[in-house]
Short mmCIF file of N, CA and C in Angstrom, two decimals:
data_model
loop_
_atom_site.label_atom_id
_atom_site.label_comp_id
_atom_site.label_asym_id
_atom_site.label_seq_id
_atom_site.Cartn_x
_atom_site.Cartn_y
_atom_site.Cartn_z
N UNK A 1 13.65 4.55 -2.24
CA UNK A 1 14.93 3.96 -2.04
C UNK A 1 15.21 3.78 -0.56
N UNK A 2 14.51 4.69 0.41
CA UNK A 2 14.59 4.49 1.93
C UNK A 2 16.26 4.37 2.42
N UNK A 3 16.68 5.19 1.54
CA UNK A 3 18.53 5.10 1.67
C UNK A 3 19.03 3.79 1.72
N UNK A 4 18.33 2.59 1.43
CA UNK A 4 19.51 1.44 1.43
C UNK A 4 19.95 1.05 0.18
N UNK A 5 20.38 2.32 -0.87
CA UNK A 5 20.59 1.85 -1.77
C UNK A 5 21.99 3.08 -2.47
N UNK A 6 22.10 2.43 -3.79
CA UNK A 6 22.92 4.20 -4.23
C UNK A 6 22.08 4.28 -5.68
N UNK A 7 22.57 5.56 -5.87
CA UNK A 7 22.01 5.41 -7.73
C UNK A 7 23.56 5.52 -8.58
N UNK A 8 23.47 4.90 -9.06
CA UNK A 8 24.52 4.57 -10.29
C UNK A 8 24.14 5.16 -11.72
N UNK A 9 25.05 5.70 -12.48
CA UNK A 9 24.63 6.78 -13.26
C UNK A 9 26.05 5.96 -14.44
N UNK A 10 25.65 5.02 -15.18
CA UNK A 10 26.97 4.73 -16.25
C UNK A 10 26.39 3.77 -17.19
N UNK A 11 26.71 3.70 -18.41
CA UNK A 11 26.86 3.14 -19.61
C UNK A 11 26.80 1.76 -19.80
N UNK A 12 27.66 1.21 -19.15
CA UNK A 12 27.52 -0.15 -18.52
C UNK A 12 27.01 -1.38 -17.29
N UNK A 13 27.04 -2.39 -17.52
CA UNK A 13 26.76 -2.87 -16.40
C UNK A 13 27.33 -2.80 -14.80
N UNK A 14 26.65 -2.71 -13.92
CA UNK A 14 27.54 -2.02 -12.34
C UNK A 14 28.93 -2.88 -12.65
N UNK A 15 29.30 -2.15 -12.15
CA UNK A 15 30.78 -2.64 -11.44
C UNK A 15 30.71 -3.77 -10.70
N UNK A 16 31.81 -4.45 -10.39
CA UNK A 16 31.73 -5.05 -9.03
C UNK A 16 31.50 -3.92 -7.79
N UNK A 17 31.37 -3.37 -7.45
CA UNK A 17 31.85 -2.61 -6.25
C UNK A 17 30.58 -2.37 -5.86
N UNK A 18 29.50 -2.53 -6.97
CA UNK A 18 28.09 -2.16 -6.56
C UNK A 18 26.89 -3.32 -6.84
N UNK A 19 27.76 -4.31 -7.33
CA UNK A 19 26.64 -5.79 -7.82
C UNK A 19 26.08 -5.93 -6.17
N UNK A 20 26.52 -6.25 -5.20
CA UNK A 20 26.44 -6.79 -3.97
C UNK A 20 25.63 -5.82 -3.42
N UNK A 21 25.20 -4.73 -3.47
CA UNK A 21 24.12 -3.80 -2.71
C UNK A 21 22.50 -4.27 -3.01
N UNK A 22 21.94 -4.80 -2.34
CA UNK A 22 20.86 -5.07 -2.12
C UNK A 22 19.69 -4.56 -3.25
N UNK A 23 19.97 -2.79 -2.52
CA UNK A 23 18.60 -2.04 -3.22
C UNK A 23 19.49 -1.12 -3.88
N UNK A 24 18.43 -0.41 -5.06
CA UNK A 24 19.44 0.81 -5.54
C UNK A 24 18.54 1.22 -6.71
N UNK A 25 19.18 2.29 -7.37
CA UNK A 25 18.39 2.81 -9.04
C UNK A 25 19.98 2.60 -9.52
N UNK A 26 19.02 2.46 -11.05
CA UNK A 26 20.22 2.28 -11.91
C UNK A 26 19.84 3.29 -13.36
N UNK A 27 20.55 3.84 -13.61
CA UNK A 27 19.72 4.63 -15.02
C UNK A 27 21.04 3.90 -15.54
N UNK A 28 20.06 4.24 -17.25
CA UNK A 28 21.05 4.18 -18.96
C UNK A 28 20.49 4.99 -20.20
N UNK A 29 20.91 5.65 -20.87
CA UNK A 29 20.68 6.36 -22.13
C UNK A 29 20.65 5.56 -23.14
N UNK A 30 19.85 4.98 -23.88
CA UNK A 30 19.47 4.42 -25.55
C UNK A 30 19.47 5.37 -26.23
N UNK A 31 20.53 4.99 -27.38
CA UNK A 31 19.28 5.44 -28.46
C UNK A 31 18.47 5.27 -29.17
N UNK A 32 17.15 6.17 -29.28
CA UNK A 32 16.04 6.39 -29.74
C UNK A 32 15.67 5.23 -31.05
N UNK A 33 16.39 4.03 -31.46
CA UNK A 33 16.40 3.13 -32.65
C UNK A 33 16.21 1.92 -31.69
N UNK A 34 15.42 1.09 -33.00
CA UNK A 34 15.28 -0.15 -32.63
C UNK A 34 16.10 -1.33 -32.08
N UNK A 35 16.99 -1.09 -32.12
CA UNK A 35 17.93 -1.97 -31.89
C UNK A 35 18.24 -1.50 -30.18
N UNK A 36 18.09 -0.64 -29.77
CA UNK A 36 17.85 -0.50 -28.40
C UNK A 36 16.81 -0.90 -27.24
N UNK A 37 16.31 -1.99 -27.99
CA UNK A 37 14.87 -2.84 -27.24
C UNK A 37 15.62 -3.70 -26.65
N UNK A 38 16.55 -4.81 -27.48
CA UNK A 38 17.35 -5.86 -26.90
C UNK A 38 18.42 -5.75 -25.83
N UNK A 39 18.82 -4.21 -26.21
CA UNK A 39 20.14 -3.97 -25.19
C UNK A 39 19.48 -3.79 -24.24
N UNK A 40 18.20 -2.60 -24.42
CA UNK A 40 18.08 -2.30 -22.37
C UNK A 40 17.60 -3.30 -21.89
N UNK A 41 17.05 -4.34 -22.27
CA UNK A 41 16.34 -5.70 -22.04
C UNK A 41 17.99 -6.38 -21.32
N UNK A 42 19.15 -6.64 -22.05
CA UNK A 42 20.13 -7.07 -21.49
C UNK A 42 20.63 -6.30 -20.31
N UNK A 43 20.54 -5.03 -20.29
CA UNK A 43 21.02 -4.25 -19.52
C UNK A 43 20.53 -4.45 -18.22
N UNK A 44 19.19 -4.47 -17.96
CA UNK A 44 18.42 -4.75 -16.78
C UNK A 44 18.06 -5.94 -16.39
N UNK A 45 18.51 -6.90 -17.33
CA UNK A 45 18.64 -8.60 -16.60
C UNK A 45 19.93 -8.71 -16.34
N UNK A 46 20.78 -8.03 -16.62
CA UNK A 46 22.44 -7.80 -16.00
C UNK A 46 22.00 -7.19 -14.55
N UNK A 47 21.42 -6.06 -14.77
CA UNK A 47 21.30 -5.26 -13.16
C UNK A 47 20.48 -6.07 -12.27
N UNK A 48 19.20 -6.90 -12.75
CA UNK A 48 18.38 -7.13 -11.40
C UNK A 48 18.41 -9.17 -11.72
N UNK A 49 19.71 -9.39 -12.21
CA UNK A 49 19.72 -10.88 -11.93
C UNK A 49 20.11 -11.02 -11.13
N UNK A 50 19.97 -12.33 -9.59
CA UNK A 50 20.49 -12.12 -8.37
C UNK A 50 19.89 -11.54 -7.35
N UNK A 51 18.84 -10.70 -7.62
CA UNK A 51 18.08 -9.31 -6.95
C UNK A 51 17.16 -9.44 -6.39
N UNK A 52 16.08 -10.52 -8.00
CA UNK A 52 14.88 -10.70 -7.48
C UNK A 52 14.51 -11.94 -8.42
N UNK A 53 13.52 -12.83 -7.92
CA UNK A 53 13.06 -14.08 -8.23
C UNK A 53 12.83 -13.97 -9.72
N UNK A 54 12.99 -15.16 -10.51
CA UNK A 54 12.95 -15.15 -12.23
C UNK A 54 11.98 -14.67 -12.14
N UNK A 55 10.32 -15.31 -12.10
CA UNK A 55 9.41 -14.83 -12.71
C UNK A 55 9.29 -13.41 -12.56
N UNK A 56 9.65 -12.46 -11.70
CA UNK A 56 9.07 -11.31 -11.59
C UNK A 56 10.47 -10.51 -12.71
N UNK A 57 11.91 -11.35 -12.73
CA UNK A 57 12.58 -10.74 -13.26
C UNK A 57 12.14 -11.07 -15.18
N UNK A 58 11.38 -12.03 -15.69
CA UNK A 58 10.40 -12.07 -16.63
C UNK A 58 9.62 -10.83 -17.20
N UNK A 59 8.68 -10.58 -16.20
CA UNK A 59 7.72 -9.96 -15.91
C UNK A 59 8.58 -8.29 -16.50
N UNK A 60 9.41 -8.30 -15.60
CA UNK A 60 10.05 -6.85 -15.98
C UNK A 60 10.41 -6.72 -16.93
N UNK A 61 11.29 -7.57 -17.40
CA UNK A 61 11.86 -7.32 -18.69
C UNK A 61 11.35 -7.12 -19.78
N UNK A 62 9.68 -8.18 -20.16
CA UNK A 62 9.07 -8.18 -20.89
C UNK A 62 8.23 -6.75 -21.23
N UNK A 63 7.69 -5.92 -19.73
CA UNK A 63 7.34 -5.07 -19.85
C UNK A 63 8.13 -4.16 -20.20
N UNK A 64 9.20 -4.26 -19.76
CA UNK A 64 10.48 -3.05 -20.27
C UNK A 64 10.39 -3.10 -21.73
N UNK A 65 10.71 -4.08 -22.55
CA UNK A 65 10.48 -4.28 -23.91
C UNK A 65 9.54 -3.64 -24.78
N UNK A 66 8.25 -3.90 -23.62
CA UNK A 66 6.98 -2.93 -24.58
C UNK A 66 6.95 -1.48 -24.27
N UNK A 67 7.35 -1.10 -23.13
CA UNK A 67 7.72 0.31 -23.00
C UNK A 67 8.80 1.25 -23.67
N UNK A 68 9.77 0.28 -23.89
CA UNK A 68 10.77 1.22 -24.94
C UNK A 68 10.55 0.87 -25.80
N UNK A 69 9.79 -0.48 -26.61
CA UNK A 69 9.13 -0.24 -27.56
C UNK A 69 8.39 0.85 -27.95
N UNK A 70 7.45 0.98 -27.25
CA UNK A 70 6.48 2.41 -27.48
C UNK A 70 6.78 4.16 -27.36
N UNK A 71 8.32 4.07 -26.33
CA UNK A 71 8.77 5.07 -26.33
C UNK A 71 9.42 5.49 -28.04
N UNK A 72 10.18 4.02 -28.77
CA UNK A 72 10.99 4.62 -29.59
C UNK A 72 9.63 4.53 -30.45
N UNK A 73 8.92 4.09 -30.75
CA UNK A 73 7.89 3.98 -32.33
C UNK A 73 7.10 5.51 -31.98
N UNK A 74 6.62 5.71 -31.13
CA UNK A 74 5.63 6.53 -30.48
C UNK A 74 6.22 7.97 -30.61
N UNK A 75 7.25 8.48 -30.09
CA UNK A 75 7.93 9.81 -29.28
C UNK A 75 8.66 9.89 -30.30
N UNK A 76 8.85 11.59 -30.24
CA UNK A 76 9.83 12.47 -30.83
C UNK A 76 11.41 11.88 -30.53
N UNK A 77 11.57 10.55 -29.63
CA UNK A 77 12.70 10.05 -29.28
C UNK A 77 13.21 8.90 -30.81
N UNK A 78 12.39 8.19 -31.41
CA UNK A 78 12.35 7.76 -32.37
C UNK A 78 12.28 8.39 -33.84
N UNK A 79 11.62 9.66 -33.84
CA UNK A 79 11.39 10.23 -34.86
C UNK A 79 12.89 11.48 -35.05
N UNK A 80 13.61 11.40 -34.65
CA UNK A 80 15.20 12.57 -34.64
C UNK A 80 16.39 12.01 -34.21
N UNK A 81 17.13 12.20 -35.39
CA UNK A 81 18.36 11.25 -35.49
C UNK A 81 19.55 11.20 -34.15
N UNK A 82 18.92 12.11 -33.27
CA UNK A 82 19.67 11.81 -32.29
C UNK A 82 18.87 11.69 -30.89
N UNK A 83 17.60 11.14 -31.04
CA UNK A 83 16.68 11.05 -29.82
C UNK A 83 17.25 9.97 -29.46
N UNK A 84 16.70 9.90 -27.85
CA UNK A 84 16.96 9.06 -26.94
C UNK A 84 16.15 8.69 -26.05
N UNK A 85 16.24 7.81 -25.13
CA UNK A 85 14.92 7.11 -24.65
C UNK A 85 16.33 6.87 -22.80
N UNK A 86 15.79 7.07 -21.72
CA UNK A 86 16.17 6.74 -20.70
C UNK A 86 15.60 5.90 -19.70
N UNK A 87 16.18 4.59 -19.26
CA UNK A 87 15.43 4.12 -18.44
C UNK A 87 16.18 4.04 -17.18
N UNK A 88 15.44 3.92 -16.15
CA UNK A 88 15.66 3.92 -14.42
C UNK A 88 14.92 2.80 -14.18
N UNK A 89 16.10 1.97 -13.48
CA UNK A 89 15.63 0.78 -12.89
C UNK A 89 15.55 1.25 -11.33
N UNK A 90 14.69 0.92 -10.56
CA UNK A 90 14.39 0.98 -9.23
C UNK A 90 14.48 -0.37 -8.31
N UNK A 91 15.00 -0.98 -7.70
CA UNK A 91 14.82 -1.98 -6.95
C UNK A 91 15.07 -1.69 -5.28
N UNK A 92 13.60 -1.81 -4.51
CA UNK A 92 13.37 -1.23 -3.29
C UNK A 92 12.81 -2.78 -2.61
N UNK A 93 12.53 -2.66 -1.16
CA UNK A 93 12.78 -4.19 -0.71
C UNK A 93 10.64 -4.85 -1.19
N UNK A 94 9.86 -4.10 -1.38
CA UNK A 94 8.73 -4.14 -1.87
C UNK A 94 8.62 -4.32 -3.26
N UNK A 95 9.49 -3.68 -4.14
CA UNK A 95 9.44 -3.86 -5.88
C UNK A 95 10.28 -3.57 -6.09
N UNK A 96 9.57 -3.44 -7.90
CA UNK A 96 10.83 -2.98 -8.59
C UNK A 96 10.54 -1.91 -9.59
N UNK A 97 10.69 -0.71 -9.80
CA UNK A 97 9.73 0.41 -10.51
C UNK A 97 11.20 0.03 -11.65
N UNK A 98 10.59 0.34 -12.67
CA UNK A 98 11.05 0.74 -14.09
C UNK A 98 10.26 2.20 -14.72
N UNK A 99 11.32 3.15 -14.88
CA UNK A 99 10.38 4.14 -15.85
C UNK A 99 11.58 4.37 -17.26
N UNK A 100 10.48 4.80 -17.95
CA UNK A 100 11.32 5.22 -19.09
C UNK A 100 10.81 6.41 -20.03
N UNK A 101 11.68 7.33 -20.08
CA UNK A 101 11.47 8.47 -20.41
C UNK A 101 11.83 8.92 -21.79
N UNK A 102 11.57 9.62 -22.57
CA UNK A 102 11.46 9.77 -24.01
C UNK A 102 11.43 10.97 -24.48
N UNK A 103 11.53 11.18 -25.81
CA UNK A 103 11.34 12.83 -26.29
C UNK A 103 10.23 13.06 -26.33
N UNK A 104 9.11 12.64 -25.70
CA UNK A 104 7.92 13.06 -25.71
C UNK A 104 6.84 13.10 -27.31
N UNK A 105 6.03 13.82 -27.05
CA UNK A 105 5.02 13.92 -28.33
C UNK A 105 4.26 14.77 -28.43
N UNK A 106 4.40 15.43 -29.24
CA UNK A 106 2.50 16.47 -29.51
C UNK A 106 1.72 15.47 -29.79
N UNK A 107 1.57 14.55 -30.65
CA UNK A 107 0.58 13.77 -31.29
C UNK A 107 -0.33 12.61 -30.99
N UNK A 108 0.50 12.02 -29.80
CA UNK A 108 0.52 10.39 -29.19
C UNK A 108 0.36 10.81 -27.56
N UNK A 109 -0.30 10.18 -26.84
CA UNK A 109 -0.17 9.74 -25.75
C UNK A 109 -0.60 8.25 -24.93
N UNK A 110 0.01 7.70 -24.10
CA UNK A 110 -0.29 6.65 -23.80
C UNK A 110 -1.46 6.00 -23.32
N UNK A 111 -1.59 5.02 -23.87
CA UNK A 111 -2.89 4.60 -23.72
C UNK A 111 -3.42 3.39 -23.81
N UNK A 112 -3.53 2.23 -22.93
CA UNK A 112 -4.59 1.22 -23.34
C UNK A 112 -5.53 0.76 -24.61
N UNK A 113 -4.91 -0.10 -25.47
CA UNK A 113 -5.56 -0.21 -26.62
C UNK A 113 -6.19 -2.17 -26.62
N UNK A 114 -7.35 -1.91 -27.16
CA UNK A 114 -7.89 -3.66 -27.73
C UNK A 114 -8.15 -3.68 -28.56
N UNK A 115 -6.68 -4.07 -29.09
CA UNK A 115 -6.36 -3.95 -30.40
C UNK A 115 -7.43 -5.56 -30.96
N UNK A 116 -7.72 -5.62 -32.46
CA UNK A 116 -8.51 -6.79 -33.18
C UNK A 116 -7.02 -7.83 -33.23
N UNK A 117 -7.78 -9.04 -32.98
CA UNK A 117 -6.79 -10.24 -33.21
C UNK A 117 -5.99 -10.61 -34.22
N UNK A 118 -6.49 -9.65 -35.41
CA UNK A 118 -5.32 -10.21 -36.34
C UNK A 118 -4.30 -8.82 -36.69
N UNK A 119 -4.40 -8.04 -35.46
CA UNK A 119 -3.50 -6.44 -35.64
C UNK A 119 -1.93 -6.76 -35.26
N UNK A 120 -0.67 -6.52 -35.76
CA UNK A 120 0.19 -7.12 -35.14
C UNK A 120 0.54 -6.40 -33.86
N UNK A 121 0.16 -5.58 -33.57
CA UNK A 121 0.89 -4.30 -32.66
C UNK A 121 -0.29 -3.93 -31.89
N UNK A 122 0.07 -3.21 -30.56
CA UNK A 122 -0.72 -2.13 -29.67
C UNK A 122 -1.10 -3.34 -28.23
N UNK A 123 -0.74 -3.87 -28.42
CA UNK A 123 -0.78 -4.74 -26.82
C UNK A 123 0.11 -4.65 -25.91
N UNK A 124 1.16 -3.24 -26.12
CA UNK A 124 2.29 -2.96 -25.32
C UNK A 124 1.69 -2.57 -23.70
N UNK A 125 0.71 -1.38 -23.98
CA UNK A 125 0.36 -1.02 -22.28
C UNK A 125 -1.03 -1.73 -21.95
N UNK A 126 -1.30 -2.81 -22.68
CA UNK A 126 -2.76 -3.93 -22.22
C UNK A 126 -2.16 -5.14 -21.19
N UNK A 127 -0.37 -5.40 -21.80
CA UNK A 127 0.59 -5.85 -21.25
C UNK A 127 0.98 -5.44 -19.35
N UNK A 128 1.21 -3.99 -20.07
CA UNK A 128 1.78 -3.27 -18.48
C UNK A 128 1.00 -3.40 -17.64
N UNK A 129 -0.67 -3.10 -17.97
CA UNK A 129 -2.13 -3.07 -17.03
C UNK A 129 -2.22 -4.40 -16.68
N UNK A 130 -2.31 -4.88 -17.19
CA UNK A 130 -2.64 -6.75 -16.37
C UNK A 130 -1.37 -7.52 -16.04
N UNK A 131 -0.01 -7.21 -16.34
CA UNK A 131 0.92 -7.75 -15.25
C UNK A 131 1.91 -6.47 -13.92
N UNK A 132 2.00 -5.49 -14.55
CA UNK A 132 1.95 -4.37 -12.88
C UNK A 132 1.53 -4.22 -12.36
N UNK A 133 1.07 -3.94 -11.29
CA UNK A 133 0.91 -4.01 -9.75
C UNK A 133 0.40 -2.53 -10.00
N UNK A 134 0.80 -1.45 -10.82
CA UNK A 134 0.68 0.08 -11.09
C UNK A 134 1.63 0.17 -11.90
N UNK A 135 1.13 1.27 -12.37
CA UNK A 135 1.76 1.89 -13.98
C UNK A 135 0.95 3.38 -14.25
N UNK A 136 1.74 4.40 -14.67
CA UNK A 136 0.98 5.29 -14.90
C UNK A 136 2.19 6.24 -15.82
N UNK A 137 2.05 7.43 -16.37
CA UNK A 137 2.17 8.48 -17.22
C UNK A 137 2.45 9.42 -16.93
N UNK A 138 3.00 10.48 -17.38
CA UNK A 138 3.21 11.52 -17.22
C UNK A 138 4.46 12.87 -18.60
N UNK A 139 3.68 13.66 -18.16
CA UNK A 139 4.55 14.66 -19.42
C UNK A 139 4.84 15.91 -19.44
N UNK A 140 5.95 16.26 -19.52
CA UNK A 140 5.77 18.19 -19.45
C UNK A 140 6.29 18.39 -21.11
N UNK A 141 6.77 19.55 -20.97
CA UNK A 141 7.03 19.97 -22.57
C UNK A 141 7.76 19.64 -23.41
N UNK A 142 8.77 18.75 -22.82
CA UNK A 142 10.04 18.31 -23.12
C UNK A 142 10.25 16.74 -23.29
N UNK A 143 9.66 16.21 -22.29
CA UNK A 143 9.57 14.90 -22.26
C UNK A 143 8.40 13.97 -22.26
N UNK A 144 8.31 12.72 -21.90
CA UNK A 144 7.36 11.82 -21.78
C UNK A 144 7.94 10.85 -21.15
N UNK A 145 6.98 10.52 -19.77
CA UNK A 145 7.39 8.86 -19.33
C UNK A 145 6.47 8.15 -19.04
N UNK A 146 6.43 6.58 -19.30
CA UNK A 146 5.89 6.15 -18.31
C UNK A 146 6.11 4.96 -17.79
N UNK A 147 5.84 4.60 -16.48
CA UNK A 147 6.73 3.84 -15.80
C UNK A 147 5.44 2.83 -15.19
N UNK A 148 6.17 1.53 -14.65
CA UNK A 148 5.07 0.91 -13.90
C UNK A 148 6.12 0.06 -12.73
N UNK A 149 5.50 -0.99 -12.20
CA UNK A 149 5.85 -1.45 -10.78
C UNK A 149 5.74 -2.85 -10.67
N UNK A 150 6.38 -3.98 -10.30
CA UNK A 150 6.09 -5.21 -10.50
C UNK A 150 6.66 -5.84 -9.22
N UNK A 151 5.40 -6.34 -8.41
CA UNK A 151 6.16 -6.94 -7.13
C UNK A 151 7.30 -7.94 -7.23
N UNK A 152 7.91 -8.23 -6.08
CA UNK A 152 9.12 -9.46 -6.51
C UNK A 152 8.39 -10.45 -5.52
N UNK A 153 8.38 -12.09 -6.26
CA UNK A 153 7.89 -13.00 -6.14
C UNK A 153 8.33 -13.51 -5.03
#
């Protein structure tokens, strides 16, 4: 963030008082259900329209999509009626990091799949690897994230 930014911590889209700041993080809480693919998808073309050039604001969103996709199908965030899935938008004057964090898993971890052509599913992080810049994983006992990076055009 190199301090030219703030982090904003709310439910909704910024305020006015904070649309006009350049750089910044933005977090939001989903819940853990499907129907929370479309919102954080709205949520973060609300936060980084204005910010950064369409295609890369594309680029993000789409990947955001397959990442909380995989957080809610995948993680203990999808599987318990009150899991939740968190994402942090990052926008720094080099990129734009997205992570998103989850109830984690004993069972699943993330992973690169080539999937057969007539499979409907599993091209979520084949997605993240060939349009981020970096992307990577991580987990302790409690949670699961993983986040990646997409330059701005």
């Amino acid at each position: 963030m190199r301090g030219q930014g703030a982090v904003h911590h709310y439910d909704a889209p910024p305020r006015e008082t904070y649309t006009n700041a350049p750089y910044g993080t933005w977090k939001r809480e989903f819940p853990g259900k499907e129907i929370s693919i479309p919102i954080a998808r709205k949520w973060a073309h609300e936060v980084l329209t204005g910010r950064i050039a369409a295609p890369a604001l594309d680029d993000v969103l789409l990947l955001l999509s397959e990442v909380v996709t995989n957080a809610i199908t995948h993680s203990d965030s999808g599987r318990t009626p009150d899991g939740q899935v968190m994402v942090r938008v990052t926008h720094s004057p080099g990129d734009i990091r997205v992570e998103v964090t989850d109830g984690g898993s004993a069972t699943s971890t993330p992973t690169v799949r080539r999937p057969e052509s007539d499979e409907d599913g599993g091209r979520g992080l084949l997605l993240v690897d060939l349009l981020a810049t970096a992307w990577g994983s991580h987990r302790d006992e409690a949670t699961g994230s993983v986040w990646f990076q997409v330059a701005k055009c």
